[in-house]
Short mmCIF file of C-alpha atoms in Angstrom, two decimals:
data_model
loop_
_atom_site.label_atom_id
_atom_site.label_comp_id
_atom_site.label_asym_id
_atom_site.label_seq_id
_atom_site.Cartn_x
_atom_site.Cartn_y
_atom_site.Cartn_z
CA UNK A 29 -84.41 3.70 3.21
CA UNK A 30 -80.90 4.35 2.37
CA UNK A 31 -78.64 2.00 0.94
CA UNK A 32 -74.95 1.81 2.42
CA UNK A 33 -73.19 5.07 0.62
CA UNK A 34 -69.99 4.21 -0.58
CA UNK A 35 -68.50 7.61 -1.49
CA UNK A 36 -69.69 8.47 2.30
CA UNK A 37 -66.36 10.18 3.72
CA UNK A 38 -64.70 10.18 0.82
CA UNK A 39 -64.37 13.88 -0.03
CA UNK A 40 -63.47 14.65 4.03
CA UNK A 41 -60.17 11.72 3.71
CA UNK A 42 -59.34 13.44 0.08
CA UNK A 43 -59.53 16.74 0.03
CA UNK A 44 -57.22 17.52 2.85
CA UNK A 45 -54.97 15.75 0.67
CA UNK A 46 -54.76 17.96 -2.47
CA UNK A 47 -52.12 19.99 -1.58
CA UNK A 48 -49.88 17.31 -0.47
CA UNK A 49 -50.73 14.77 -3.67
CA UNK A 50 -50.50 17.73 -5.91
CA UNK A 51 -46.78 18.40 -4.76
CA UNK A 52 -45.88 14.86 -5.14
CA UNK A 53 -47.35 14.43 -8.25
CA UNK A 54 -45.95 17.69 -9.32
CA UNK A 55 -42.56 16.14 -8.21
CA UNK A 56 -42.80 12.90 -9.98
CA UNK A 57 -44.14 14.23 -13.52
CA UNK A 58 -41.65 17.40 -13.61
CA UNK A 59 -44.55 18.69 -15.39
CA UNK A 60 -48.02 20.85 -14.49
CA UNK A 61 -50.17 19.97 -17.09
CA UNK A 62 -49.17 16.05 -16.43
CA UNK A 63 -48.89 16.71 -12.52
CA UNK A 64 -52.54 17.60 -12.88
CA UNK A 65 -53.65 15.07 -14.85
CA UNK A 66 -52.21 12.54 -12.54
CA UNK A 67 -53.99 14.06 -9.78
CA UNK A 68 -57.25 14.46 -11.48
CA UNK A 69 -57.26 10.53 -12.77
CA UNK A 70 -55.96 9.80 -8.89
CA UNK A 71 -59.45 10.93 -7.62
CA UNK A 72 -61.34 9.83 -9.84
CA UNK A 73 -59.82 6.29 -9.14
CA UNK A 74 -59.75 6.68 -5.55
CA UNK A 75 -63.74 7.62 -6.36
CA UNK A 76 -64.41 4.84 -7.87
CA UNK A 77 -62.97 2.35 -6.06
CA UNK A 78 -63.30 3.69 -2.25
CA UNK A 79 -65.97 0.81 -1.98
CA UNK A 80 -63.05 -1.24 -1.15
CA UNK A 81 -61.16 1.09 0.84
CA UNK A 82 -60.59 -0.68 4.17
CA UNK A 83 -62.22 1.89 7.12
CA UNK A 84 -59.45 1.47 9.59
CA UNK A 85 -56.65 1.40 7.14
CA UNK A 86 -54.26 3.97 6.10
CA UNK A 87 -55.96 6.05 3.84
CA UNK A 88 -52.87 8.15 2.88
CA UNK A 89 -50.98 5.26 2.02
CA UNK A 90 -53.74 4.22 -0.11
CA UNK A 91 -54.33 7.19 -2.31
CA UNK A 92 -51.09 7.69 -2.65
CA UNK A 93 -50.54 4.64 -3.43
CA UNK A 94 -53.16 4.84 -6.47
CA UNK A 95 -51.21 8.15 -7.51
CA UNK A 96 -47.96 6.31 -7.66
CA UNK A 97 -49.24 3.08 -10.04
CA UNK A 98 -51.19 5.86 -11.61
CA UNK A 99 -48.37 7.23 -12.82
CA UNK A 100 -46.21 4.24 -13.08
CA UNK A 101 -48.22 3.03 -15.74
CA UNK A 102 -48.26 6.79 -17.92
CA UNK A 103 -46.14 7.54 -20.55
CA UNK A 104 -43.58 9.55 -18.10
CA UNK A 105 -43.31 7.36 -15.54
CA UNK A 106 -42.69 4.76 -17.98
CA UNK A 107 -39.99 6.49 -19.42
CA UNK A 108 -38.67 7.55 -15.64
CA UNK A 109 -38.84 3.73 -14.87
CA UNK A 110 -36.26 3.03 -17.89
CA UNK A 111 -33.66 5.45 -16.58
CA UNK A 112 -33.46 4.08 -13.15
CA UNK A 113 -29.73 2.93 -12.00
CA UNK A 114 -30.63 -1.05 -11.46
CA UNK A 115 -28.54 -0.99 -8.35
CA UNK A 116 -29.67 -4.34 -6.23
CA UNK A 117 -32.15 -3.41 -3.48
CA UNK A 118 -30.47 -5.92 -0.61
CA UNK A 119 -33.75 -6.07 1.30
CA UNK A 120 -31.54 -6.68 4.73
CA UNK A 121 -28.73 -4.30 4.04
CA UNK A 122 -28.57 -2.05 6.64
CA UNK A 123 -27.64 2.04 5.54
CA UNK A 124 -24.08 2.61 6.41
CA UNK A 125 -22.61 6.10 6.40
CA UNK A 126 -19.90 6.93 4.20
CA UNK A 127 -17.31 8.41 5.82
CA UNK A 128 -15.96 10.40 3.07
CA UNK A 129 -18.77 12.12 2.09
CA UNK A 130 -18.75 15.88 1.69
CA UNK A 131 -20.01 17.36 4.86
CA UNK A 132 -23.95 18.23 4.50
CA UNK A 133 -23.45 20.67 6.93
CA UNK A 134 -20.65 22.91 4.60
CA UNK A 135 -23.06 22.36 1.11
CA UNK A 136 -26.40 23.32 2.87
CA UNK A 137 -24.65 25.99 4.12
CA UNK A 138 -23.50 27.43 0.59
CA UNK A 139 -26.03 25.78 -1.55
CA UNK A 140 -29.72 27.71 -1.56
CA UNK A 141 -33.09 26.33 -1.50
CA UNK A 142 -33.21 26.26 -5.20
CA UNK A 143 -30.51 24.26 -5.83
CA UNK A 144 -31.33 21.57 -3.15
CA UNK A 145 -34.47 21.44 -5.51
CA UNK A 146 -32.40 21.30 -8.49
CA UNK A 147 -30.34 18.63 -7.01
CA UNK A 148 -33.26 16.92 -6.08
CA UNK A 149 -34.84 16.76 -9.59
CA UNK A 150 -31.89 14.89 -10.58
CA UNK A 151 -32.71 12.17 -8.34
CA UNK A 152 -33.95 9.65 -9.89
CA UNK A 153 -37.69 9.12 -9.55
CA UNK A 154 -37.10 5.52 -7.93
CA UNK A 155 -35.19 7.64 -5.12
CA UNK A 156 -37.19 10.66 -5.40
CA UNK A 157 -40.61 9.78 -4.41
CA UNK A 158 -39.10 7.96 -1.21
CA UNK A 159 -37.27 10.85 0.17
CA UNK A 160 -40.68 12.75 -0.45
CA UNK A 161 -42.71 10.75 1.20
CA UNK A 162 -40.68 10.63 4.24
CA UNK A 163 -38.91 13.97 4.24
CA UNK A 164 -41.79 15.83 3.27
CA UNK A 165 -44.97 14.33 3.68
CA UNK A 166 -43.04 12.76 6.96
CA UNK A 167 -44.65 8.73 6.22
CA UNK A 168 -43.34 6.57 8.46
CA UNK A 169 -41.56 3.68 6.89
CA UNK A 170 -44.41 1.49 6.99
CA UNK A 171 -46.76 3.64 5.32
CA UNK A 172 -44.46 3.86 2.55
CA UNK A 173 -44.11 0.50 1.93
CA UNK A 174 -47.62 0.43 1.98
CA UNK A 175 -47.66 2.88 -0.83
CA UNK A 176 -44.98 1.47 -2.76
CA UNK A 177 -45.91 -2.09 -1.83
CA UNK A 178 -42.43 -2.85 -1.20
CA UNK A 179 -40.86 -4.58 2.18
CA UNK A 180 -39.59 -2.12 5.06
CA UNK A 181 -36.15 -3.30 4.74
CA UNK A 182 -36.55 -1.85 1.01
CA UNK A 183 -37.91 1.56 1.78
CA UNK A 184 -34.93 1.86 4.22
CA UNK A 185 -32.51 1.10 1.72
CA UNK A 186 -33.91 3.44 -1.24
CA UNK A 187 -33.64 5.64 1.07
CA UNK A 188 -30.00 5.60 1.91
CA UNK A 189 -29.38 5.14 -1.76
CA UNK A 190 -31.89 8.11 -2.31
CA UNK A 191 -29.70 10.55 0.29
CA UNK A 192 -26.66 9.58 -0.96
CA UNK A 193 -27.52 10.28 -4.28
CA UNK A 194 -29.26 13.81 -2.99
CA UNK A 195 -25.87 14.61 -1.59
CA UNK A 196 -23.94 13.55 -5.06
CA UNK A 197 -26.55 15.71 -6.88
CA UNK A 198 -26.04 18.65 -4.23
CA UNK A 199 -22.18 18.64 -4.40
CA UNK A 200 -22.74 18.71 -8.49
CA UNK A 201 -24.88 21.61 -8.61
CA UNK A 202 -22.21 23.35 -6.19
CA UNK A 203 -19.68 22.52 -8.35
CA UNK A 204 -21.17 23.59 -11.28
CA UNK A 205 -22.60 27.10 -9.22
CA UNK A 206 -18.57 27.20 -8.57
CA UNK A 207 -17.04 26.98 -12.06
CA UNK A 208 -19.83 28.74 -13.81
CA UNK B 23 -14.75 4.44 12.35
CA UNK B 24 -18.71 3.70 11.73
CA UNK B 25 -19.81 2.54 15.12
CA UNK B 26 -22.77 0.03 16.25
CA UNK B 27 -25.12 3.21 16.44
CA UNK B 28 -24.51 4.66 13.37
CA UNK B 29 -26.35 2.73 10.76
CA UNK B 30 -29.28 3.77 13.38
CA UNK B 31 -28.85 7.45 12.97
CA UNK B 32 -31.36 7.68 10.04
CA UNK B 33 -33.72 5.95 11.29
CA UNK B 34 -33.53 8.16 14.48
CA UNK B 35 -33.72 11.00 12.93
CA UNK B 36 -37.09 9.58 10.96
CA UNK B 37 -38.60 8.14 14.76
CA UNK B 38 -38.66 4.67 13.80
CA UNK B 39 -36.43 2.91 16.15
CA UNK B 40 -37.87 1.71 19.25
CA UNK B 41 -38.82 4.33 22.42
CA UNK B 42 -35.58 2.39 23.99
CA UNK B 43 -33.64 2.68 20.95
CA UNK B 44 -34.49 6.61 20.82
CA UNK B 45 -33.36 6.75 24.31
CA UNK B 46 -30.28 4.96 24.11
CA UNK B 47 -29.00 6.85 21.00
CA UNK B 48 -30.19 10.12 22.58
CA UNK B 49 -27.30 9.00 25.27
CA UNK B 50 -25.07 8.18 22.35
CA UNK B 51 -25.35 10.96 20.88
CA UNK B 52 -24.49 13.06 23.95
CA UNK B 53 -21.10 10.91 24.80
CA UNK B 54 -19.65 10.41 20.61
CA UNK B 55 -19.03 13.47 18.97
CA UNK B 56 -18.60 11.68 15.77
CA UNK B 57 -22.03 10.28 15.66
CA UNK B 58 -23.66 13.42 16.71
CA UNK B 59 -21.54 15.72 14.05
CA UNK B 60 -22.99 13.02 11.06
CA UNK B 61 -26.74 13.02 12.81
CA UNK B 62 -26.71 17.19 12.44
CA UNK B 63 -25.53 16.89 8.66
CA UNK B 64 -28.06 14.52 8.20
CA UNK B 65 -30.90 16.29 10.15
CA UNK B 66 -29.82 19.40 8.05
CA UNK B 67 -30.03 17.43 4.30
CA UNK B 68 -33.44 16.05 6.08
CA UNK B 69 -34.96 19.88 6.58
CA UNK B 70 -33.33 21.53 3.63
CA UNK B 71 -35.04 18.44 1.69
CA UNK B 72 -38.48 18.94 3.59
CA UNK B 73 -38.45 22.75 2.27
CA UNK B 74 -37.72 21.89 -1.08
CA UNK B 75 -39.25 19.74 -1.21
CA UNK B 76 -42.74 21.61 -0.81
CA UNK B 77 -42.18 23.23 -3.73
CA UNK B 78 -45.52 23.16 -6.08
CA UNK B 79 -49.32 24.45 -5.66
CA UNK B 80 -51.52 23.67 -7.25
CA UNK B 81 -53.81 26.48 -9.05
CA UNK B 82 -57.14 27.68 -7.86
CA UNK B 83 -58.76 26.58 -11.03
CA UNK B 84 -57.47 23.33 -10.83
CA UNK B 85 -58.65 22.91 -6.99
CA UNK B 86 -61.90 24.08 -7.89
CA UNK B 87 -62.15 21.91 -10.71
CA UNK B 88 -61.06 18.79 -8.25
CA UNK B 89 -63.06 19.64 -5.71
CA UNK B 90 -66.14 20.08 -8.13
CA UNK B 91 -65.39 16.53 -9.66
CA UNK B 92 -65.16 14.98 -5.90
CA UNK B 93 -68.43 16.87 -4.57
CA UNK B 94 -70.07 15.72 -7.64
CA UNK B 95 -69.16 12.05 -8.07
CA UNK B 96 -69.71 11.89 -4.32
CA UNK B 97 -73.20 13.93 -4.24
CA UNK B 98 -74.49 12.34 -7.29
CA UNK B 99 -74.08 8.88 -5.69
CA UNK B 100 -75.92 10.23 -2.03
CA UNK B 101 -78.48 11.59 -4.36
CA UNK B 102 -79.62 8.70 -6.71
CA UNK B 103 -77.96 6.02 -3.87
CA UNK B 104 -82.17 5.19 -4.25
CA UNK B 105 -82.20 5.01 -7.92
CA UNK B 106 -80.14 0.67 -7.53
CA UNK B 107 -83.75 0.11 -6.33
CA UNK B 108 -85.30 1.34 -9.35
CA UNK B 109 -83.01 0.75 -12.18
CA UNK B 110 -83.34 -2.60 -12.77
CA UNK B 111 -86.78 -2.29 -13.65
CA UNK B 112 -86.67 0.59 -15.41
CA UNK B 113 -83.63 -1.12 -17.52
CA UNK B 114 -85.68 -4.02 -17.62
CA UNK B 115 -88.84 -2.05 -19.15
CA UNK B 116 -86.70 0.15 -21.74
CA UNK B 117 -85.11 -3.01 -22.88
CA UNK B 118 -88.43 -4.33 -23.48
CA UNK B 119 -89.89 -1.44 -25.02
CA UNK B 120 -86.59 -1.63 -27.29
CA UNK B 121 -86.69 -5.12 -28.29
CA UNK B 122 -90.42 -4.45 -28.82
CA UNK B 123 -89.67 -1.81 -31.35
CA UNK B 124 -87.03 -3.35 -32.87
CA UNK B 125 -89.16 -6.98 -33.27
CA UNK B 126 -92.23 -4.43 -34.76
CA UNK B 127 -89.30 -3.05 -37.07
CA UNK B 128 -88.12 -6.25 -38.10
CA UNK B 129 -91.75 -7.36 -38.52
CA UNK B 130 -92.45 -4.59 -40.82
CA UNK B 131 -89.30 -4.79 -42.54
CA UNK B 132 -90.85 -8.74 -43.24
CA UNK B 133 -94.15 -7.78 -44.23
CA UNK B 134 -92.57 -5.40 -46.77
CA UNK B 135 -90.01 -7.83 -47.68
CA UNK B 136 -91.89 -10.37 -48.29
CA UNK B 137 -94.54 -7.91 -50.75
CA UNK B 138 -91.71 -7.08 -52.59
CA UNK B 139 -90.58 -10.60 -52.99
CA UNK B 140 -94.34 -11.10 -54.52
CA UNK B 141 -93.95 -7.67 -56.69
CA UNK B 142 -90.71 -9.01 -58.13
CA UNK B 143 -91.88 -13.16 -58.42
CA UNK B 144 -95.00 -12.10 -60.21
CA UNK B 145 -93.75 -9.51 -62.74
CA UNK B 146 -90.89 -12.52 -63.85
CA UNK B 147 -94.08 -15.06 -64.13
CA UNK B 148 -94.59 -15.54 -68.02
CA UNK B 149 -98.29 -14.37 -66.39
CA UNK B 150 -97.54 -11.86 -63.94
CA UNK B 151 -102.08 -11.70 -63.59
CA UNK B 152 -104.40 -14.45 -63.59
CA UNK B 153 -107.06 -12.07 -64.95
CA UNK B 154 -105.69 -10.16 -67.80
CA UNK B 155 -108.25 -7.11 -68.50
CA UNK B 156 -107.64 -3.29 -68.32
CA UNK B 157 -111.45 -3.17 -67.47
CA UNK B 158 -112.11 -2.67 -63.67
CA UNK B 159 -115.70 -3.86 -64.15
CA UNK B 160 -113.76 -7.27 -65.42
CA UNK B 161 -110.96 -7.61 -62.68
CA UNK B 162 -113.08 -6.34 -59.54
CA UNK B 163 -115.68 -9.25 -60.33
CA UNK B 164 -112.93 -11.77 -60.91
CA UNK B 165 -112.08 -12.08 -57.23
CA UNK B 166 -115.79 -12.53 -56.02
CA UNK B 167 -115.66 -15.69 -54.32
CA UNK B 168 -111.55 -15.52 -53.97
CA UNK B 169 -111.34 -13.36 -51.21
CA UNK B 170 -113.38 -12.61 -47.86
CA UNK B 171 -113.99 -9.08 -48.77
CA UNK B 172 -114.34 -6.37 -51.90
CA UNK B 173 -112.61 -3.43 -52.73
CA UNK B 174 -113.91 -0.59 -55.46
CA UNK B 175 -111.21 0.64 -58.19
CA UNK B 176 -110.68 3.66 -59.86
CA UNK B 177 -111.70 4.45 -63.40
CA UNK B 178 -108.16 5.36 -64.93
CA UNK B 179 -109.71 6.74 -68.25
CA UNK B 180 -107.25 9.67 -68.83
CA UNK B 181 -104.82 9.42 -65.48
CA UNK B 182 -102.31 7.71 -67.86
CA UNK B 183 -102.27 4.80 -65.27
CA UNK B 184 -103.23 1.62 -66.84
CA UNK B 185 -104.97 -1.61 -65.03
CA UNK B 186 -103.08 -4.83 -66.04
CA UNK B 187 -105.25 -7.28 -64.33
CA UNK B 188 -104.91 -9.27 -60.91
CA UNK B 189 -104.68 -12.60 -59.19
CA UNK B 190 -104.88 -13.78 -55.33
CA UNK B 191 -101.65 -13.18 -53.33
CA UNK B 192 -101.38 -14.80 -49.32
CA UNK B 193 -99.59 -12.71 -47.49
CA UNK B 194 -99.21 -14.30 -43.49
CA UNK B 195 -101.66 -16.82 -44.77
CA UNK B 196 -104.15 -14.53 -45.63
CA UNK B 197 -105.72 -13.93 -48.97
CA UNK B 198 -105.69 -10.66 -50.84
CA UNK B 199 -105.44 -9.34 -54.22
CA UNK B 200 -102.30 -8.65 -56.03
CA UNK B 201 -103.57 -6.06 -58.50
CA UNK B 202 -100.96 -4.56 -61.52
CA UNK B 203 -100.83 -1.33 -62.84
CA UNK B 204 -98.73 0.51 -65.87
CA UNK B 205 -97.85 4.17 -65.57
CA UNK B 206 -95.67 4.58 -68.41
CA UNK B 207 -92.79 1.83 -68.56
CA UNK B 208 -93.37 1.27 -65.21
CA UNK B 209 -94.94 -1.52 -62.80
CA UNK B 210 -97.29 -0.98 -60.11
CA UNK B 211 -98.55 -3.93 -58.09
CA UNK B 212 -101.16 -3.02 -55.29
CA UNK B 213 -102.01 -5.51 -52.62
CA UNK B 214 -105.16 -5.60 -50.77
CA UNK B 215 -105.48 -7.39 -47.60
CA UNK B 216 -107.98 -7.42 -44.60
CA UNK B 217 -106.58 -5.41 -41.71
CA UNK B 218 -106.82 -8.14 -39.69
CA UNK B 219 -104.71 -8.34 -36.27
CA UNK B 220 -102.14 -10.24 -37.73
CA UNK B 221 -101.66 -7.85 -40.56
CA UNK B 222 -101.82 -5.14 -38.27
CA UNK B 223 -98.91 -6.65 -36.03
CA UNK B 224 -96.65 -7.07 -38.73
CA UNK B 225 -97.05 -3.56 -40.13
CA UNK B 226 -98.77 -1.67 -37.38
CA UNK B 227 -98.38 1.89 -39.08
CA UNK B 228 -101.55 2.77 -40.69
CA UNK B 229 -100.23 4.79 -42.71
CA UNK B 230 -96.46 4.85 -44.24
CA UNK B 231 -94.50 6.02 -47.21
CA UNK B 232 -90.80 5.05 -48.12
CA UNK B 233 -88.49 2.49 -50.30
CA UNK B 234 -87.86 -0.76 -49.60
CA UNK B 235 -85.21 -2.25 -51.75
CA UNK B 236 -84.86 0.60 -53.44
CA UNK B 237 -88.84 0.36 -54.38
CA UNK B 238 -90.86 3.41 -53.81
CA UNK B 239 -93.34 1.66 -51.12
CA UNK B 240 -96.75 3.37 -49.61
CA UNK B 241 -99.35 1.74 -47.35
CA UNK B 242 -102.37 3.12 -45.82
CA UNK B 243 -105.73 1.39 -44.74
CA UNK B 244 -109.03 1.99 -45.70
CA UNK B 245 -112.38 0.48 -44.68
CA UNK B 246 -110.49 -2.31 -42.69
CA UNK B 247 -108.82 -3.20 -45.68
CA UNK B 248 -104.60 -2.96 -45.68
CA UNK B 249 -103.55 -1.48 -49.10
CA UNK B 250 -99.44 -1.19 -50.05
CA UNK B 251 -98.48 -0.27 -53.35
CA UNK B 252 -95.33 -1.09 -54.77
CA UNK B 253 -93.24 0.16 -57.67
CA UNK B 254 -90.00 1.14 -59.21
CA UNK B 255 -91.88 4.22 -61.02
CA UNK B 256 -91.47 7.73 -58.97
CA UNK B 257 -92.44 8.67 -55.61
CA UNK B 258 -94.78 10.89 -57.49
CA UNK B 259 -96.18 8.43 -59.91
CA UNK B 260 -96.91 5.67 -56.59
CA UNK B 261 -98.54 8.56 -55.03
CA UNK B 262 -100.95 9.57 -58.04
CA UNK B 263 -102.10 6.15 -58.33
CA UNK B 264 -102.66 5.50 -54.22
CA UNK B 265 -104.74 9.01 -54.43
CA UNK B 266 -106.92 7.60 -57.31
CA UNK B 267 -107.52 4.25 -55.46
CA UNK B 268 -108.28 6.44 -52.13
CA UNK B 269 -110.63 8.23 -53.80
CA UNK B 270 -112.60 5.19 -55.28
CA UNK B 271 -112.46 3.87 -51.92
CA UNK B 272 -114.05 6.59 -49.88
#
């Protein structure tokens, strides 16, 4: 009688997701009313188009990818996209660690979880949603370069850039909590 | 001085190298204080970032509203996942019964058309009537061997409607009369037709009232005879004279 379903196991992949695509959308837009506008046209696309959702393949990756392009294409991330620092993403460069950087260890010491978010807002979004997606929704580095279609050798060098540019924000905000 | 491990520590500390490469840096890290002093700062900038980073919630109302909009989409689709089956036909038959009444509108919209075209054509003729005669006992008789049926008129003594005359009209190859009418300054033709099946499909309602290019227009039938009356005098006017020609046909 019944015809293959193709929203079958749809809501049980997504929902658990909500929280998690919520925060990252929250993070990317900067915005509630936006964050939730993103999420809200996310499921609907996901909806729609889970017909060609691969069974076997990483559904995370996919909805968050469709998040992502989602807001790519709106009139923020648009705007984000314009502000990013061009700096050339060497696909093979390996991270190095700067030697004179200001010890994590002394800042995250002094600095409070507010102002590691405040530093992180100044990321850049380019640099942002890759630190997310590994630090906090803990992808491994192939499932975010499945949801930012990009080559593993890139996601490992956004995210160097992306920590060294966390640390740069962090040591402004203490400088600024310092002189204020 | 960066060593061969270092560029590694990252990576460590995000369990993507190798279960070897874990191990061996594991024994690095236990043997180079160096390394293992920059593989705390960064595990520290890791977990400070993983708290901040889980910074926003969304609302109840906003849950609810997704979770409404998934169990909907997704229940809606389970519950008519039979309806594929059925659609097509159903499509099929609505876009029949659509084109149907739009083809019987366009019909209509022909028949009335082309009545008004024969209104309009016959009141520019130099002789609008063939029979010229205000005299219903004169016009009736004239079309006695004209047309395949009769029709009884009204005597208009008093209703200020006056008879004109008449002449044969062919409307979808079929012969009626074209009969004219003056209610003040004003033109009435009336055309008489057998309600035959061809008639009937071009201008199926039997009974209709309305302006068609810009002409007050009504229709009804009668004894298997089609009347439409047709006239740029008032609704009312149109009206009074149908009523008389009702009455003389009942």
């Amino acid at each position: 009688m019944s015809a293959h379903d193709p929203s079958a196991g749809f809501e049980e992949l997504a929902m658990p997701l909500f929280d998690s695509l919520y925060n990252f959308a929250h993070w990317l837009t900067q915005n509630r009313d936006e964050a939730e506008d993103l999420v809200q046209e996310t499921y609907a696309k996901a909806l729609k188009g889970f017909g060609t959702f691969q069974p076997g393949t990483n559904f995370r990756a996919w909805i968050y990818r469709i998040l992502r392009n989602t807001f790519l294409t709106s009139r923020t991330g648009l705007a984000a996209s314009r502000t990013v620092p061009l700096e050339p993403e060497d696909d093979q460069e390996q991270p190095l660690a700067a030697s004179t950087e200001t010890p994590e260890s002394i800042l995250l010491r002094e600095a409070g979880q507010q102002q590691v978010q405040a530093a992180l807002e100044r990321v850049p979004v380019i640099y942002r949603e890759v630190l997310l997606l590994c630090d906090v929704e803990e992808m491994s580095y192939q499932e975010i370069a499945d949801t930012l279609a990009v080559p593993i050798g890139t996601v490992m060098s956004r995210l160097y850039r992306a920590r060294k540019a966390l640390r740069a924000a962090l040591a402004g905000k203490m400088r600024e909590a310092r002189h204020a | 001085m960066p060593d061969a491990w270092q560029p590694k520590i990252d990576p460590y500390l995000d369990s993507e190298l190798s279960a070897d490469e874990m191990r061996g840096m594991d024994a690095h890290l236990r043997e180079c204080p160096s390394c293992a002093s920059d593989a705390l700062r960064r595990l520290q900038l890791k977990r400070a970032t993983r708290l901040a980073g889980q910074r926003y919630a969304p609302s109840a109302q906003f849950r609810s509203r997704i979770e409404k909009q998934v169990a909907k989409k997704s229940h809606a689709v389970r519950r008519w996942a039979w309806v594929p089956a059925l659609v097509a036909p159903v499509l099929l038959l609505a876009a029949v019964v659509t084109v149907g009444r739009w083809y019987e509108s366009y019909r209509s919209q022909q028949v009335l058309a082309e009545l008004a075209d024969l209104h309009v054509a016959d009141l520019a003729s130099p002789t609008p009537v063939d029979v010229v005669s205000s005299d219903r006992h004169t016009v009736k008789p004239w079309f006695q061997g004209k047309l395949p049926f009769t029709f009884d008129l009204p005597e208009l003594t008093g209703t200020g409607y006056t008879l004109v005359g008449g002449r044969v009209a062919y409307l979808q190859h079929e012969p009626g009369a074209h009969l004219l009418f003056d209610v003040r300054a004003h033109h009435i033709s009336v055309f008489i037709f057998r309600d035959t099946p061809d008639i009937e499909r071009g201008f199926p309602a039997r009974d209709s009232r309305g302006r068609v290019l810009s002409f007050n227009v009504e229709s009804w039938t009668h004894g298997g005879l089609r009347y439409f009356a047709f006239s740029d005098a008032n609704p009312e006017a149109v009206e009074g004279l149908c009523s008389l020609l009702k009455q003389a046909g009942a």
